[in-house]
Amino acid sequence: MGSLVLEALSKRYGSSTAVERVDLEVAQGEMVALLGPSGCGKTTTLRMVAGFIPPSGGRVLIGGQDVTRAPPYARDTGMVFQSYALFPHMSVAQNVAFGLEMRKVGRAERDERVMEALRLVRLDHLADRLPRQLSGGQQQRVALARALVVNPAVFLLDEPLSNLDAKLRGEVRMEIRALQQRLGLTTLIVTHDQEEALTMADRLVVMERGRVRQVGTAEELYEHPADPFVAGFVGRCNLVSGRLEGGGFRAESGALLRCDSTGAPADAALLALRPERIRLDPDPAGEARITAVTYLGAQTEYHVEQRGTTLLVTRPTPPLGDPMRRLAVGDAVVLSWDAAAVRLLPAA
Amino acid sequence: MLLPAPRRLLFHAAIGAAFLLMLAPVAMVMIISVFRQEIVSFPPPGLTLEWYVNAWARQEFARGFLTSLQVALLATAIGVPLGTAAALALQRSAIKGKGALNTLLLGPLAVPGVVAGTALYMFYLRAEFWLDRDLTATLEGLVAAHVLLTIPWTVRLVSASLQGLDRTAEEAAANLGARPLTVFRRVTLPMLRPGIVAAALFSFIQSFENLELTLLLVGPGRTTLPVAMLSYLEFRIDPTLAAVATVQILLVAGLMLITDRFVKLSRVV
Ligand SMILES: Nc1ncnc2c1ncn2[C@@H]1O[C@H](COP(=O)(O)OP(=O)(O)O)[C@@H](O)[C@H]1O
Ligand SMILES: [Mg+2]
């Protein structure tokens, strides 16, 4: 049994549904990311776990105990808010000490644990500052220390990196992951950024319009997306509608595309193919035409049209002098891929 | 079309003129209060602080000052806690009819002071009859009337602070194990402090310099400073009054400056 369990957790606002029967188990020490586009119900789910929003249905269990009706102060969760939510009138040390005070930890032990938590986030030299005297990244780390110092049973993070600039985001991402692993924290993190989710979490929960679409590791989601939404949301993906025909896939435009149909669902209506799994070779006799070339440094993107179907292809940028380097719009090419690289999905 | 530079010059000149227009009378009063001559004229000869000594020696100003101080302090001490509680209820609770309640609480600001003062006077006369005790020209009567000034100003200033308050800080406190009362005491109240301090200072000023509402509620032996100044003005004009006014102006301006440090007054008044 997981250390955090959600059972058919739902939230309705009037006639609209923000979260619809979400089931999830987070194991002790595991980090799970709720991933999905803005408005899909991630924050609502997290806030139901913290106790700020009463669920319309379902249960929340922490450490096997039903806390569905427990007030926030009686749940053993440590939350990091998107806006950090530091206490502006308290020093950094007082902010971090607050949770220990509420738990009636004695003065001496409290001071010691506060300094230890601040050392952990490398802010022990700023203990006496006020939050407004710190940079965004430093405030973020105070919020982390404040939530961590009480050893919460469940660690909750709501888009913790969205207010940081790109460079800092990468650093803090590594830092949070390292802390989480070192302290063995059971963690639920909310993000709309797939890269963030892929790099930080053990498992991901992809949500859309209040429902869970798929749960799995980054690799499972990327290699075996359960539906077109997941295929399109986790990484980029060519999605072509059509139907199975013989050993191949007949696109609506008429092109017959190579695929491996063993084990494919009978109602397969979409072919999913990652752009980096497609090979592209210049060939004057080829029937495919390049319609766009975008140079991205390490990679180059090609839009290629073949019998009315346009596919996105990404290749490592070839070295200078390579004939591939001279490919331009209008050039004839041949596309090829492993039949095993193709996923066949039911209609959206 | 004017060039940018002359246009800017014109803009600054207009601002300067506006300030001059507003501050000239104030400056005049201050200047007059420190010159020797008795008949108000300009430019006056000879500097002196005699008028200040004179003002303090005159019973009606000294006692008026003390009465005003007493009334303002008490009205603030009563109105600010009540107004703060009302603002919390208006902004935070789920009670019905908040709009009506808000209008009612801010109402005294919308009614002209003289009208409210007359209404209060008539009410006091009636109440005196029923209660068989004095209300006009008593400290209680004046304080009760001035609470009608301090409550609306407090509701207004504290409501504004509450609206700007980051509620996630309160959630963070709850998340760390604080019960609702502890959250209020340790997080909400300290975050509201600037608003409450501003409300107290502003309430004090409003009460201290109020004339219209108070005019009919004073009596012999219990007069506030602004009313004492008005009565003095009825039969003589000399720099004593300017001296009193200067003290009042400096006090109010000082408090305003302090208030503005807590809450930008231009945003709420
Ligand atoms: N208090 C509320 N009243 C009505 N609808 C709400 C409320 N809070 C959130 N919602 C709706 O619930 C949905 C999910 O919101 P949220 O959980 O904040 O999404 P996310 O965090 O994934 O961006 C949204 O469509 C939002 O409009
Ligand atoms: Mg959100």
PDB file of N, CA and C in Angstrom, chain B residues 195-263:
ATOM      1  N   GLY B 195      -1.895  48.250   7.779  1.00  0.00           N
ATOM      2  CA  GLY B 195      -3.237  48.768   7.512  1.00  0.00           C
ATOM      3  C   GLY B 195      -3.919  49.238   8.782  1.00  0.00           C
ATOM      4  N   ILE B 196      -3.744  48.492   9.852  1.00  0.00           N
ATOM      5  CA  ILE B 196      -4.397  48.845  11.111  1.00  0.00           C
ATOM      6  C   ILE B 196      -3.754  50.098  11.717  1.00  0.00           C
ATOM      7  N   VAL B 197      -2.424  50.171  11.645  1.00  0.00           N
ATOM      8  CA  VAL B 197      -1.739  51.364  12.151  1.00  0.00           C
ATOM      9  C   VAL B 197      -2.189  52.596  11.369  1.00  0.00           C
ATOM     10  N   ALA B 198      -2.265  52.442  10.055  1.00  0.00           N
ATOM     11  CA  ALA B 198      -2.714  53.557   9.224  1.00  0.00           C
ATOM     12  C   ALA B 198      -4.136  53.952   9.595  1.00  0.00           C
ATOM     13  N   ALA B 199      -4.989  52.951   9.817  1.00  0.00           N
ATOM     14  CA  ALA B 199      -6.384  53.225  10.180  1.00  0.00           C
ATOM     15  C   ALA B 199      -6.434  54.002  11.494  1.00  0.00           C
ATOM     16  N   ALA B 200      -5.590  53.612  12.461  1.00  0.00           N
ATOM     17  CA  ALA B 200      -5.587  54.284  13.760  1.00  0.00           C
ATOM     18  C   ALA B 200      -5.143  55.738  13.611  1.00  0.00           C
ATOM     19  N   LEU B 201      -4.055  55.957  12.880  1.00  0.00           N
ATOM     20  CA  LEU B 201      -3.546  57.318  12.707  1.00  0.00           C
ATOM     21  C   LEU B 201      -4.560  58.179  11.965  1.00  0.00           C
ATOM     22  N   PHE B 202      -5.134  57.608  10.928  1.00  0.00           N
ATOM     23  CA  PHE B 202      -6.063  58.377  10.122  1.00  0.00           C
ATOM     24  C   PHE B 202      -7.344  58.680  10.894  1.00  0.00           C
ATOM     25  N   SER B 203      -7.803  57.692  11.658  1.00  0.00           N
ATOM     26  CA  SER B 203      -8.989  57.896  12.498  1.00  0.00           C
ATOM     27  C   SER B 203      -8.730  59.024  13.488  1.00  0.00           C
ATOM     28  N   PHE B 204      -7.546  58.992  14.101  1.00  0.00           N
ATOM     29  CA  PHE B 204      -7.188  60.025  15.063  1.00  0.00           C
ATOM     30  C   PHE B 204      -7.269  61.401  14.413  1.00  0.00           C
ATOM     31  N   ILE B 205      -6.681  61.521  13.223  1.00  0.00           N
ATOM     32  CA  ILE B 205      -6.692  62.808  12.526  1.00  0.00           C
ATOM     33  C   ILE B 205      -8.117  63.262  12.245  1.00  0.00           C
ATOM     34  N   GLN B 206      -8.932  62.339  11.717  1.00  0.00           N
ATOM     35  CA  GLN B 206     -10.300  62.688  11.356  1.00  0.00           C
ATOM     36  C   GLN B 206     -11.066  63.207  12.559  1.00  0.00           C
ATOM     37  N   SER B 207     -10.877  62.556  13.693  1.00  0.00           N
ATOM     38  CA  SER B 207     -11.577  62.978  14.904  1.00  0.00           C
ATOM     39  C   SER B 207     -11.009  64.302  15.411  1.00  0.00           C
ATOM     40  N   PHE B 208      -9.692  64.401  15.425  1.00  0.00           N
ATOM     41  CA  PHE B 208      -9.024  65.547  16.021  1.00  0.00           C
ATOM     42  C   PHE B 208      -9.370  66.850  15.309  1.00  0.00           C
ATOM     43  N   GLU B 209      -9.526  66.793  14.007  1.00  0.00           N
ATOM     44  CA  GLU B 209      -9.760  68.049  13.285  1.00  0.00           C
ATOM     45  C   GLU B 209     -11.215  68.212  12.861  1.00  0.00           C
ATOM     46  N   ASN B 210     -12.112  67.353  13.401  1.00  0.00           N
ATOM     47  CA  ASN B 210     -13.505  67.448  12.953  1.00  0.00           C
ATOM     48  C   ASN B 210     -14.209  68.659  13.535  1.00  0.00           C
ATOM     49  N   LEU B 211     -14.911  69.359  12.648  1.00  0.00           N
ATOM     50  CA  LEU B 211     -15.658  70.542  13.071  1.00  0.00           C
ATOM     51  C   LEU B 211     -17.160  70.337  12.881  1.00  0.00           C
ATOM     52  N   GLU B 212     -17.550  69.955  11.677  1.00  0.00           N
ATOM     53  CA  GLU B 212     -18.970  69.946  11.296  1.00  0.00           C
ATOM     54  C   GLU B 212     -19.821  69.044  12.177  1.00  0.00           C
ATOM     55  N   LEU B 213     -19.374  67.794  12.340  1.00  0.00           N
ATOM     56  CA  LEU B 213     -20.157  66.819  13.094  1.00  0.00           C
ATOM     57  C   LEU B 213     -20.268  67.238  14.558  1.00  0.00           C
ATOM     58  N   THR B 214     -19.228  67.926  15.038  1.00  0.00           N
ATOM     59  CA  THR B 214     -19.104  68.220  16.461  1.00  0.00           C
ATOM     60  C   THR B 214     -19.825  69.503  16.874  1.00  0.00           C
ATOM     61  N   LEU B 215     -20.043  70.364  15.910  1.00  0.00           N
ATOM     62  CA  LEU B 215     -20.475  71.729  16.170  1.00  0.00           C
ATOM     63  C   LEU B 215     -21.623  71.847  17.172  1.00  0.00           C
ATOM     64  N   LEU B 216     -22.664  71.021  17.001  1.00  0.00           N
ATOM     65  CA  LEU B 216     -23.849  71.134  17.849  1.00  0.00           C
ATOM     66  C   LEU B 216     -23.748  70.303  19.119  1.00  0.00           C
ATOM     67  N   LEU B 217     -22.715  69.458  19.201  1.00  0.00           N
ATOM     68  CA  LEU B 217     -22.651  68.498  20.311  1.00  0.00           C
ATOM     69  C   LEU B 217     -21.799  68.979  21.471  1.00  0.00           C
ATOM     70  N   VAL B 218     -21.147  70.159  21.297  1.00  0.00           N
ATOM     71  CA  VAL B 218     -20.315  70.685  22.376  1.00  0.00           C
ATOM     72  C   VAL B 218     -21.169  71.606  23.248  1.00  0.00           C
ATOM     73  N   GLY B 219     -20.590  72.040  24.364  1.00  0.00           N
ATOM     74  CA  GLY B 219     -21.310  72.957  25.222  1.00  0.00           C
ATOM     75  C   GLY B 219     -20.314  73.684  26.079  1.00  0.00           C
ATOM     76  N   PRO B 220     -20.774  74.610  26.896  1.00  0.00           N
ATOM     77  CA  PRO B 220     -19.855  75.353  27.747  1.00  0.00           C
ATOM     78  C   PRO B 220     -19.058  74.370  28.606  1.00  0.00           C
ATOM     79  N   GLY B 221     -17.760  74.601  28.650  1.00  0.00           N
ATOM     80  CA  GLY B 221     -16.938  73.740  29.503  1.00  0.00           C
ATOM     81  C   GLY B 221     -16.475  72.476  28.812  1.00  0.00           C
ATOM     82  N   ARG B 222     -17.084  72.078  27.693  1.00  0.00           N
ATOM     83  CA  ARG B 222     -16.608  70.881  26.974  1.00  0.00           C
ATOM     84  C   ARG B 222     -16.658  71.167  25.484  1.00  0.00           C
ATOM     85  N   THR B 223     -15.563  71.750  24.984  1.00  0.00           N
ATOM     86  CA  THR B 223     -15.489  72.152  23.588  1.00  0.00           C
ATOM     87  C   THR B 223     -14.223  71.575  22.978  1.00  0.00           C
ATOM     88  N   THR B 224     -14.317  71.138  21.725  1.00  0.00           N
ATOM     89  CA  THR B 224     -13.117  70.623  21.056  1.00  0.00           C
ATOM     90  C   THR B 224     -12.344  71.789  20.455  1.00  0.00           C
ATOM     91  N   LEU B 225     -11.109  71.539  20.106  1.00  0.00           N
ATOM     92  CA  LEU B 225     -10.244  72.606  19.610  1.00  0.00           C
ATOM     93  C   LEU B 225     -10.797  73.289  18.351  1.00  0.00           C
ATOM     94  N   PRO B 226     -11.215  72.541  17.325  1.00  0.00           N
ATOM     95  CA  PRO B 226     -11.720  73.227  16.122  1.00  0.00           C
ATOM     96  C   PRO B 226     -12.920  74.116  16.429  1.00  0.00           C
ATOM     97  N   VAL B 227     -13.822  73.649  17.314  1.00  0.00           N
ATOM     98  CA  VAL B 227     -14.991  74.455  17.647  1.00  0.00           C
ATOM     99  C   VAL B 227     -14.568  75.689  18.443  1.00  0.00           C
ATOM    100  N   ALA B 228     -13.604  75.519  19.358  1.00  0.00           N
ATOM    101  CA  ALA B 228     -13.091  76.654  20.139  1.00  0.00           C
ATOM    102  C   ALA B 228     -12.504  77.710  19.212  1.00  0.00           C
ATOM    103  N   MET B 229     -11.804  77.243  18.178  1.00  0.00           N
ATOM    104  CA  MET B 229     -11.203  78.180  17.231  1.00  0.00           C
ATOM    105  C   MET B 229     -12.284  78.945  16.483  1.00  0.00           C
ATOM    106  N   LEU B 230     -13.329  78.246  16.089  1.00  0.00           N
ATOM    107  CA  LEU B 230     -14.408  78.896  15.361  1.00  0.00           C
ATOM    108  C   LEU B 230     -15.095  79.952  16.224  1.00  0.00           C
ATOM    109  N   SER B 231     -15.361  79.603  17.504  1.00  0.00           N
ATOM    110  CA  SER B 231     -16.040  80.565  18.379  1.00  0.00           C
ATOM    111  C   SER B 231     -15.171  81.798  18.592  1.00  0.00           C
ATOM    112  N   TYR B 232     -13.867  81.589  18.753  1.00  0.00           N
ATOM    113  CA  TYR B 232     -12.944  82.704  18.958  1.00  0.00           C
ATOM    114  C   TYR B 232     -12.981  83.638  17.764  1.00  0.00           C
ATOM    115  N   LEU B 233     -13.055  83.007  16.593  1.00  0.00           N
ATOM    116  CA  LEU B 233     -13.054  83.749  15.345  1.00  0.00           C
ATOM    117  C   LEU B 233     -14.271  84.659  15.226  1.00  0.00           C
ATOM    118  N   GLU B 234     -15.369  84.274  15.929  1.00  0.00           N
ATOM    119  CA  GLU B 234     -16.606  85.029  15.807  1.00  0.00           C
ATOM    120  C   GLU B 234     -16.473  86.455  16.319  1.00  0.00           C
ATOM    121  N   PHE B 235     -15.665  86.660  17.367  1.00  0.00           N
ATOM    122  CA  PHE B 235     -15.575  88.040  17.855  1.00  0.00           C
ATOM    123  C   PHE B 235     -14.204  88.674  17.747  1.00  0.00           C
ATOM    124  N   ARG B 236     -13.160  87.926  17.409  1.00  0.00           N
ATOM    125  CA  ARG B 236     -11.910  88.623  17.121  1.00  0.00           C
ATOM    126  C   ARG B 236     -10.988  87.824  16.196  1.00  0.00           C
ATOM    127  N   ILE B 237     -10.197  88.574  15.463  1.00  0.00           N
ATOM    128  CA  ILE B 237      -9.197  87.940  14.618  1.00  0.00           C
ATOM    129  C   ILE B 237      -7.853  88.482  15.035  1.00  0.00           C
ATOM    130  N   ASP B 238      -6.987  87.629  15.567  1.00  0.00           N
ATOM    131  CA  ASP B 238      -5.608  88.047  15.816  1.00  0.00           C
ATOM    132  C   ASP B 238      -4.703  86.827  15.677  1.00  0.00           C
ATOM    133  N   PRO B 239      -3.396  87.028  15.696  1.00  0.00           N
ATOM    134  CA  PRO B 239      -2.478  85.911  15.420  1.00  0.00           C
ATOM    135  C   PRO B 239      -2.539  84.772  16.438  1.00  0.00           C
ATOM    136  N   THR B 240      -3.242  84.917  17.555  1.00  0.00           N
ATOM    137  CA  THR B 240      -3.377  83.800  18.494  1.00  0.00           C
ATOM    138  C   THR B 240      -3.975  82.601  17.764  1.00  0.00           C
ATOM    139  N   LEU B 241      -5.003  82.903  16.974  1.00  0.00           N
ATOM    140  CA  LEU B 241      -5.678  81.855  16.224  1.00  0.00           C
ATOM    141  C   LEU B 241      -4.720  81.196  15.228  1.00  0.00           C
ATOM    142  N   ALA B 242      -3.898  82.041  14.600  1.00  0.00           N
ATOM    143  CA  ALA B 242      -2.917  81.514  13.651  1.00  0.00           C
ATOM    144  C   ALA B 242      -1.950  80.567  14.358  1.00  0.00           C
ATOM    145  N   ALA B 243      -1.582  80.905  15.590  1.00  0.00           N
ATOM    146  CA  ALA B 243      -0.669  80.062  16.360  1.00  0.00           C
ATOM    147  C   ALA B 243      -1.313  78.705  16.628  1.00  0.00           C
ATOM    148  N   VAL B 244      -2.588  78.734  17.060  1.00  0.00           N
ATOM    149  CA  VAL B 244      -3.298  77.482  17.335  1.00  0.00           C
ATOM    150  C   VAL B 244      -3.394  76.647  16.057  1.00  0.00           C
ATOM    151  N   ALA B 245      -3.779  77.321  14.972  1.00  0.00           N
ATOM    152  CA  ALA B 245      -3.927  76.620  13.697  1.00  0.00           C
ATOM    153  C   ALA B 245      -2.608  75.994  13.262  1.00  0.00           C
ATOM    154  N   THR B 246      -1.512  76.719  13.486  1.00  0.00           N
ATOM    155  CA  THR B 246      -0.205  76.185  13.099  1.00  0.00           C
ATOM    156  C   THR B 246       0.108  74.896  13.843  1.00  0.00           C
ATOM    157  N   VAL B 247      -0.158  74.897  15.148  1.00  0.00           N
ATOM    158  CA  VAL B 247       0.082  73.691  15.941  1.00  0.00           C
ATOM    159  C   VAL B 247      -0.745  72.533  15.374  1.00  0.00           C
ATOM    160  N   GLN B 248      -2.017  72.841  15.088  1.00  0.00           N
ATOM    161  CA  GLN B 248      -2.910  71.801  14.571  1.00  0.00           C
ATOM    162  C   GLN B 248      -2.432  71.277  13.214  1.00  0.00           C
ATOM    163  N   ILE B 249      -2.050  72.213  12.357  1.00  0.00           N
ATOM    164  CA  ILE B 249      -1.582  71.823  11.020  1.00  0.00           C
ATOM    165  C   ILE B 249      -0.352  70.927  11.109  1.00  0.00           C
ATOM    166  N   LEU B 250       0.607  71.332  11.950  1.00  0.00           N
ATOM    167  CA  LEU B 250       1.843  70.561  12.057  1.00  0.00           C
ATOM    168  C   LEU B 250       1.567  69.163  12.601  1.00  0.00           C
ATOM    169  N   LEU B 251       0.688  69.085  13.603  1.00  0.00           N
ATOM    170  CA  LEU B 251       0.359  67.794  14.199  1.00  0.00           C
ATOM    171  C   LEU B 251      -0.263  66.865  13.150  1.00  0.00           C
ATOM    172  N   VAL B 252      -1.264  67.391  12.444  1.00  0.00           N
ATOM    173  CA  VAL B 252      -1.970  66.579  11.445  1.00  0.00           C
ATOM    174  C   VAL B 252      -1.037  66.184  10.296  1.00  0.00           C
ATOM    175  N   ALA B 253      -0.235  67.148   9.834  1.00  0.00           N
ATOM    176  CA  ALA B 253       0.678  66.852   8.730  1.00  0.00           C
ATOM    177  C   ALA B 253       1.673  65.771   9.140  1.00  0.00           C
ATOM    178  N   GLY B 254       2.173  65.877  10.387  1.00  0.00           N
ATOM    179  CA  GLY B 254       3.123  64.880  10.888  1.00  0.00           C
ATOM    180  C   GLY B 254       2.494  63.498  10.898  1.00  0.00           C
ATOM    181  N   LEU B 255       1.272  63.401  11.428  1.00  0.00           N
ATOM    182  CA  LEU B 255       0.592  62.104  11.483  1.00  0.00           C
ATOM    183  C   LEU B 255       0.328  61.555  10.088  1.00  0.00           C
ATOM    184  N   MET B 256      -0.055  62.452   9.170  1.00  0.00           N
ATOM    185  CA  MET B 256      -0.298  62.028   7.782  1.00  0.00           C
ATOM    186  C   MET B 256       0.956  61.415   7.179  1.00  0.00           C
ATOM    187  N   LEU B 257       2.095  62.076   7.425  1.00  0.00           N
ATOM    188  CA  LEU B 257       3.344  61.578   6.864  1.00  0.00           C
ATOM    189  C   LEU B 257       3.661  60.196   7.413  1.00  0.00           C
ATOM    190  N   ILE B 258       3.439  60.020   8.727  1.00  0.00           N
ATOM    191  CA  ILE B 258       3.694  58.706   9.326  1.00  0.00           C
ATOM    192  C   ILE B 258       2.743  57.673   8.721  1.00  0.00           C
ATOM    193  N   THR B 259       1.449  58.045   8.618  1.00  0.00           N
ATOM    194  CA  THR B 259       0.457  57.121   8.056  1.00  0.00           C
ATOM    195  C   THR B 259       0.862  56.677   6.665  1.00  0.00           C
ATOM    196  N   ASP B 260       1.304  57.637   5.878  1.00  0.00           N
ATOM    197  CA  ASP B 260       1.645  57.347   4.495  1.00  0.00           C
ATOM    198  C   ASP B 260       2.795  56.349   4.380  1.00  0.00           C
ATOM    199  N   ARG B 261       3.606  56.281   5.425  1.00  0.00           N
ATOM    200  CA  ARG B 261       4.694  55.307   5.413  1.00  0.00           C
ATOM    201  C   ARG B 261       4.153  53.888   5.521  1.00  0.00           C
ATOM    202  N   PHE B 262       2.999  53.725   6.165  1.00  0.00           N
ATOM    203  CA  PHE B 262       2.414  52.394   6.327  1.00  0.00           C
ATOM    204  C   PHE B 262       1.540  52.021   5.148  1.00  0.00           C
ATOM    205  N   VAL B 263       0.693  52.949   4.730  1.00  0.00           N
ATOM    206  CA  VAL B 263      -0.227  52.681   3.625  1.00  0.00           C
ATOM    207  C   VAL B 263      -0.232  53.912   2.734  1.00  0.00           C
TER     208      VAL B 263
END
